[in-house]
mmCIF file of C-alpha atoms in Angstrom:
data_model
loop_
_atom_site.group_PDB
_atom_site.id
_atom_site.type_symbol
_atom_site.label_atom_id
_atom_site.label_comp_id
_atom_site.label_asym_id
_atom_site.label_seq_id
_atom_site.Cartn_x
_atom_site.Cartn_y
_atom_site.Cartn_z
ATOM 1 C CA MET A 12 70.224 -10.272 10.179
ATOM 2 C CA ALA A 13 71.354 -6.462 9.953
ATOM 3 C CA ALA A 14 69.672 -4.293 7.223
ATOM 4 C CA PRO A 15 71.358 -4.558 4.020
ATOM 5 C CA GLY A 16 73.817 -2.000 2.699
ATOM 6 C CA ALA A 17 72.512 -2.602 -0.911
ATOM 7 C CA LEU A 18 69.409 -3.647 -2.594
ATOM 8 C CA LEU A 19 69.582 -5.356 -5.925
ATOM 9 C CA VAL A 20 66.503 -5.066 -8.061
ATOM 10 C CA MET A 21 66.697 -7.997 -10.454
ATOM 11 C CA GLY A 22 64.838 -9.676 -13.400
ATOM 12 C CA VAL A 23 64.815 -10.031 -16.973
ATOM 13 C CA SER A 24 64.683 -7.096 -19.440
ATOM 14 C CA GLY A 25 61.391 -5.390 -19.200
ATOM 15 C CA SER A 26 60.465 -6.417 -15.581
ATOM 16 C CA GLY A 27 60.775 -2.828 -14.247
ATOM 17 C CA LYS A 28 64.118 -2.922 -12.625
ATOM 18 C CA SER A 29 65.071 0.638 -13.476
ATOM 19 C CA THR A 30 61.623 2.213 -12.528
ATOM 20 C CA VAL A 31 61.513 0.394 -9.334
ATOM 21 C CA GLY A 32 65.098 0.887 -8.383
ATOM 22 C CA ALA A 33 65.026 4.631 -9.207
ATOM 23 C CA LEU A 34 61.973 5.257 -7.379
ATOM 24 C CA LEU A 35 62.911 3.164 -4.477
ATOM 25 C CA ALA A 36 66.493 4.974 -4.083
ATOM 26 C CA SER A 37 64.537 8.258 -4.183
ATOM 27 C CA GLU A 38 62.097 7.079 -1.471
ATOM 28 C CA LEU A 39 65.017 5.680 0.753
ATOM 29 C CA GLY A 40 67.454 8.395 0.104
ATOM 30 C CA TRP A 41 69.930 5.864 -1.185
ATOM 31 C CA LYS A 42 72.196 6.176 -4.271
ATOM 32 C CA PHE A 43 70.743 4.604 -7.447
ATOM 33 C CA TYR A 44 72.895 2.741 -10.158
ATOM 34 C CA ASP A 45 71.346 1.299 -13.318
ATOM 35 C CA ALA A 46 73.703 -1.536 -14.483
ATOM 36 C CA ASP A 47 72.833 -0.936 -18.139
ATOM 37 C CA ASP A 48 74.759 2.453 -17.808
ATOM 38 C CA TYR A 49 77.882 0.393 -17.156
ATOM 39 C CA HIS A 50 77.900 -2.226 -20.021
ATOM 40 C CA PRO A 51 80.990 -1.806 -22.271
ATOM 41 C CA GLU A 52 80.148 -0.747 -25.883
ATOM 42 C CA GLU A 53 81.030 -4.239 -27.129
ATOM 43 C CA ASN A 54 78.266 -5.484 -24.854
ATOM 44 C CA ARG A 55 75.747 -3.028 -26.179
ATOM 45 C CA THR A 56 76.710 -3.651 -29.763
ATOM 46 C CA LYS A 57 76.267 -7.448 -29.331
ATOM 47 C CA MET A 58 72.901 -7.136 -27.868
ATOM 48 C CA GLY A 59 71.929 -4.562 -30.360
ATOM 49 C CA LYS A 60 72.579 -7.242 -33.137
ATOM 50 C CA GLY A 61 70.215 -9.643 -31.181
ATOM 51 C CA ILE A 62 73.218 -11.627 -29.843
ATOM 52 C CA PRO A 63 72.769 -12.722 -25.982
ATOM 53 C CA LEU A 64 75.519 -12.093 -23.654
ATOM 54 C CA ASN A 65 77.553 -14.894 -22.297
ATOM 55 C CA ASP A 66 79.436 -15.312 -19.022
ATOM 56 C CA GLN A 67 82.515 -14.003 -20.390
ATOM 57 C CA ASP A 68 80.789 -10.766 -21.599
ATOM 58 C CA ARG A 69 79.003 -10.394 -18.265
ATOM 59 C CA ILE A 70 81.788 -11.190 -15.736
ATOM 60 C CA PRO A 71 83.814 -8.117 -16.187
ATOM 61 C CA TRP A 72 80.779 -5.812 -16.176
ATOM 62 C CA LEU A 73 79.665 -7.433 -12.949
ATOM 63 C CA CYS A 74 83.085 -7.160 -11.356
ATOM 64 C CA ASN A 75 83.115 -3.377 -11.952
ATOM 65 C CA LEU A 76 79.735 -3.121 -10.585
ATOM 66 C CA HIS A 77 80.818 -4.899 -7.421
ATOM 67 C CA ASP A 78 83.568 -2.600 -7.015
ATOM 68 C CA ILE A 79 81.276 0.439 -7.396
ATOM 69 C CA LEU A 80 78.858 -1.110 -4.608
ATOM 70 C CA LEU A 81 81.805 -1.956 -2.363
ATOM 71 C CA ARG A 82 83.165 1.430 -2.635
ATOM 72 C CA ASP A 83 79.907 3.044 -1.897
ATOM 73 C CA VAL A 84 78.796 0.634 0.926
ATOM 74 C CA ALA A 85 82.394 0.778 2.529
ATOM 75 C CA SER A 86 81.992 4.581 2.733
ATOM 76 C CA GLY A 87 78.595 4.228 4.549
ATOM 77 C CA GLN A 88 76.484 5.110 1.322
ATOM 78 C CA HIS A 89 73.440 2.752 0.916
ATOM 79 C CA VAL A 90 72.761 1.769 -2.721
ATOM 80 C CA VAL A 91 70.083 0.425 -4.866
ATOM 81 C CA LEU A 92 71.339 -1.302 -8.006
ATOM 82 C CA ALA A 93 68.938 -2.173 -10.951
ATOM 83 C CA CYS A 94 70.764 -5.194 -12.752
ATOM 84 C CA SER A 95 69.418 -8.314 -14.388
ATOM 85 C CA ALA A 96 71.756 -10.501 -12.267
ATOM 86 C CA LEU A 97 70.092 -13.557 -13.828
ATOM 87 C CA LYS A 98 72.391 -16.395 -12.453
ATOM 88 C CA LYS A 99 73.291 -16.962 -8.831
ATOM 89 C CA MET A 100 76.941 -16.717 -9.872
ATOM 90 C CA TYR A 101 76.262 -13.224 -11.068
ATOM 91 C CA ARG A 102 74.679 -12.221 -7.813
ATOM 92 C CA ASP A 103 77.602 -13.928 -6.012
ATOM 93 C CA ILE A 104 79.999 -11.676 -8.101
ATOM 94 C CA LEU A 105 78.078 -8.738 -7.184
ATOM 95 C CA THR A 106 78.307 -9.406 -3.402
ATOM 96 C CA GLN A 107 81.690 -11.139 -2.992
ATOM 97 C CA GLY A 108 83.609 -9.931 -6.014
ATOM 98 C CA LYS A 109 85.608 -12.154 -8.393
ATOM 99 C CA ASP A 110 86.888 -14.424 -5.545
ATOM 100 C CA GLY A 111 83.186 -15.242 -4.769
ATOM 101 C CA ALA A 112 82.694 -16.770 -8.261
ATOM 102 C CA ALA A 113 83.584 -19.993 -9.830
ATOM 103 C CA LEU A 114 84.979 -17.920 -12.889
ATOM 104 C CA LYS A 115 87.472 -15.234 -12.270
ATOM 105 C CA CYS A 116 87.821 -11.769 -13.796
ATOM 106 C CA GLU A 117 90.939 -10.897 -15.292
ATOM 107 C CA GLU A 118 92.047 -7.674 -13.455
ATOM 108 C CA SER A 119 95.774 -7.094 -14.132
ATOM 109 C CA GLY A 120 97.462 -5.097 -11.313
ATOM 110 C CA LYS A 121 94.637 -5.124 -8.876
ATOM 111 C CA GLU A 122 94.606 -6.892 -5.498
ATOM 112 C CA ALA A 123 91.754 -9.577 -5.023
ATOM 113 C CA LYS A 124 89.098 -8.251 -2.688
ATOM 114 C CA ARG A 125 87.693 -10.621 -0.133
ATOM 115 C CA ALA A 126 85.056 -8.075 1.130
ATOM 116 C CA GLU A 127 81.370 -8.946 0.877
ATOM 117 C CA MET A 128 78.393 -6.898 1.538
ATOM 118 C CA GLN A 129 74.784 -7.200 2.792
ATOM 119 C CA LEU A 130 72.647 -7.463 -0.135
ATOM 120 C CA LEU A 131 68.657 -7.786 -0.211
ATOM 121 C CA VAL A 132 67.714 -9.188 -3.725
ATOM 122 C CA VAL A 133 64.404 -8.042 -5.008
ATOM 123 C CA HIS A 134 63.439 -10.343 -8.008
ATOM 124 C CA LEU A 135 60.776 -8.837 -10.226
ATOM 125 C CA SER A 136 59.076 -11.859 -11.585
ATOM 126 C CA GLY A 137 56.407 -12.277 -14.453
ATOM 127 C CA SER A 138 55.367 -14.428 -17.280
ATOM 128 C CA PHE A 139 56.964 -14.248 -20.572
ATOM 129 C CA GLU A 140 53.724 -12.846 -22.101
ATOM 130 C CA VAL A 141 53.338 -9.995 -19.744
ATOM 131 C CA ILE A 142 57.022 -8.933 -19.964
ATOM 132 C CA SER A 143 57.443 -9.229 -23.578
ATOM 133 C CA GLY A 144 54.148 -7.073 -24.104
ATOM 134 C CA ARG A 145 56.052 -4.326 -21.956
ATOM 135 C CA LEU A 146 59.143 -4.741 -24.216
ATOM 136 C CA LEU A 147 57.460 -4.208 -27.433
ATOM 137 C CA LYS A 148 56.159 -1.005 -26.016
ATOM 138 C CA ARG A 149 59.690 0.191 -24.929
ATOM 139 C CA LYS A 150 61.414 2.629 -27.292
ATOM 140 C CA GLY A 151 65.181 3.394 -27.480
ATOM 141 C CA HIS A 152 66.572 0.737 -25.493
ATOM 142 C CA PHE A 153 69.602 -1.368 -26.817
ATOM 143 C CA MET A 154 68.160 -4.646 -25.658
ATOM 144 C CA PRO A 155 65.832 -5.835 -28.382
ATOM 145 C CA PRO A 156 62.734 -7.913 -27.377
ATOM 146 C CA GLU A 157 63.935 -10.823 -29.468
ATOM 147 C CA LEU A 158 66.618 -11.449 -26.587
ATOM 148 C CA LEU A 159 63.797 -11.821 -24.045
ATOM 149 C CA GLN A 160 63.506 -15.794 -24.409
ATOM 150 C CA SER A 161 67.336 -16.199 -23.895
ATOM 151 C CA GLN A 162 66.910 -14.111 -20.671
ATOM 152 C CA PHE A 163 64.257 -16.454 -19.259
ATOM 153 C CA GLU A 164 66.348 -19.513 -20.289
ATOM 154 C CA THR A 165 69.455 -18.170 -18.429
ATOM 155 C CA LEU A 166 67.354 -16.947 -15.317
ATOM 156 C CA GLU A 167 68.183 -18.734 -12.050
ATOM 157 C CA PRO A 168 65.584 -17.224 -9.646
ATOM 158 C CA PRO A 169 66.988 -16.402 -6.258
ATOM 159 C CA ALA A 170 66.686 -19.273 -3.748
ATOM 160 C CA ALA A 171 67.631 -20.002 0.080
ATOM 161 C CA PRO A 172 70.169 -19.083 1.318
ATOM 162 C CA GLU A 173 70.004 -15.930 -0.640
ATOM 163 C CA ASN A 174 68.464 -12.893 1.118
ATOM 164 C CA PHE A 175 65.651 -12.290 -1.332
ATOM 165 C CA ILE A 176 61.994 -11.293 -1.883
ATOM 166 C CA GLN A 177 60.102 -12.217 -5.054
ATOM 167 C CA ILE A 178 57.597 -9.767 -6.237
ATOM 168 C CA SER A 179 55.156 -10.086 -9.318
ATOM 169 C CA VAL A 180 55.268 -7.616 -11.909
ATOM 170 C CA ASP A 181 51.492 -7.919 -12.067
ATOM 171 C CA LYS A 182 51.326 -5.589 -9.234
ATOM 172 C CA ASN A 183 51.562 -1.673 -9.905
ATOM 173 C CA VAL A 184 54.738 0.145 -9.042
ATOM 174 C CA SER A 185 53.508 1.641 -5.868
ATOM 175 C CA GLU A 186 52.433 -1.709 -4.601
ATOM 176 C CA ILE A 187 55.962 -2.969 -5.523
ATOM 177 C CA ILE A 188 57.790 -0.189 -3.669
ATOM 178 C CA ALA A 189 55.561 -0.630 -0.647
ATOM 179 C CA THR A 190 56.209 -4.296 -0.388
ATOM 180 C CA ILE A 191 59.902 -3.608 -0.509
ATOM 181 C CA MET A 192 59.591 -0.895 2.111
ATOM 182 C CA GLU A 193 57.709 -3.266 4.380
ATOM 183 C CA THR A 194 60.471 -5.957 3.957
ATOM 184 C CA LEU A 195 63.253 -3.329 4.790
ATOM 185 C CA LYS A 196 61.300 -2.523 8.048
ATOM 186 C CA MET A 197 61.509 -6.336 9.171
ATOM 187 C CA LYS A 198 65.318 -6.496 8.526
#
């Protein structure tokens, strides 16, 4: 397999996606995107009120992220994306765009894209207890700790044939980065 053009650091809220993704991008010299920065205001408001997002809320957001990733990867830019990407369908949208998913995005006036990119999925996994403890210490984020249970219920961990590694959040950040770097050397 060829080296991935993009890395997806995924997991439930509080798993460390943004921290790991930003440090990894810096280490690799790749561009970093935090998917939370691209949520429309309606999604942020909904989550802020303690209402979990549904597929209809997430799909346009994921399509936008796919377009950003595809643009960068097509121009030769390697990318690290921190994104919950809780369901396989969501990860398929990120790699294949709207045509790769069972549900379609409504994008008036845009041509369907068939392009797909090589993506390595890094799943940061941990127990509800460990991650909820982290969330309770986090300040100033629009995702309230009360929504964590809904994220665990929605989570579909990556499985074959997805190109992924799973890393426990019980490791410290430097160990997580080292594991990812070692995996990239083997690709």
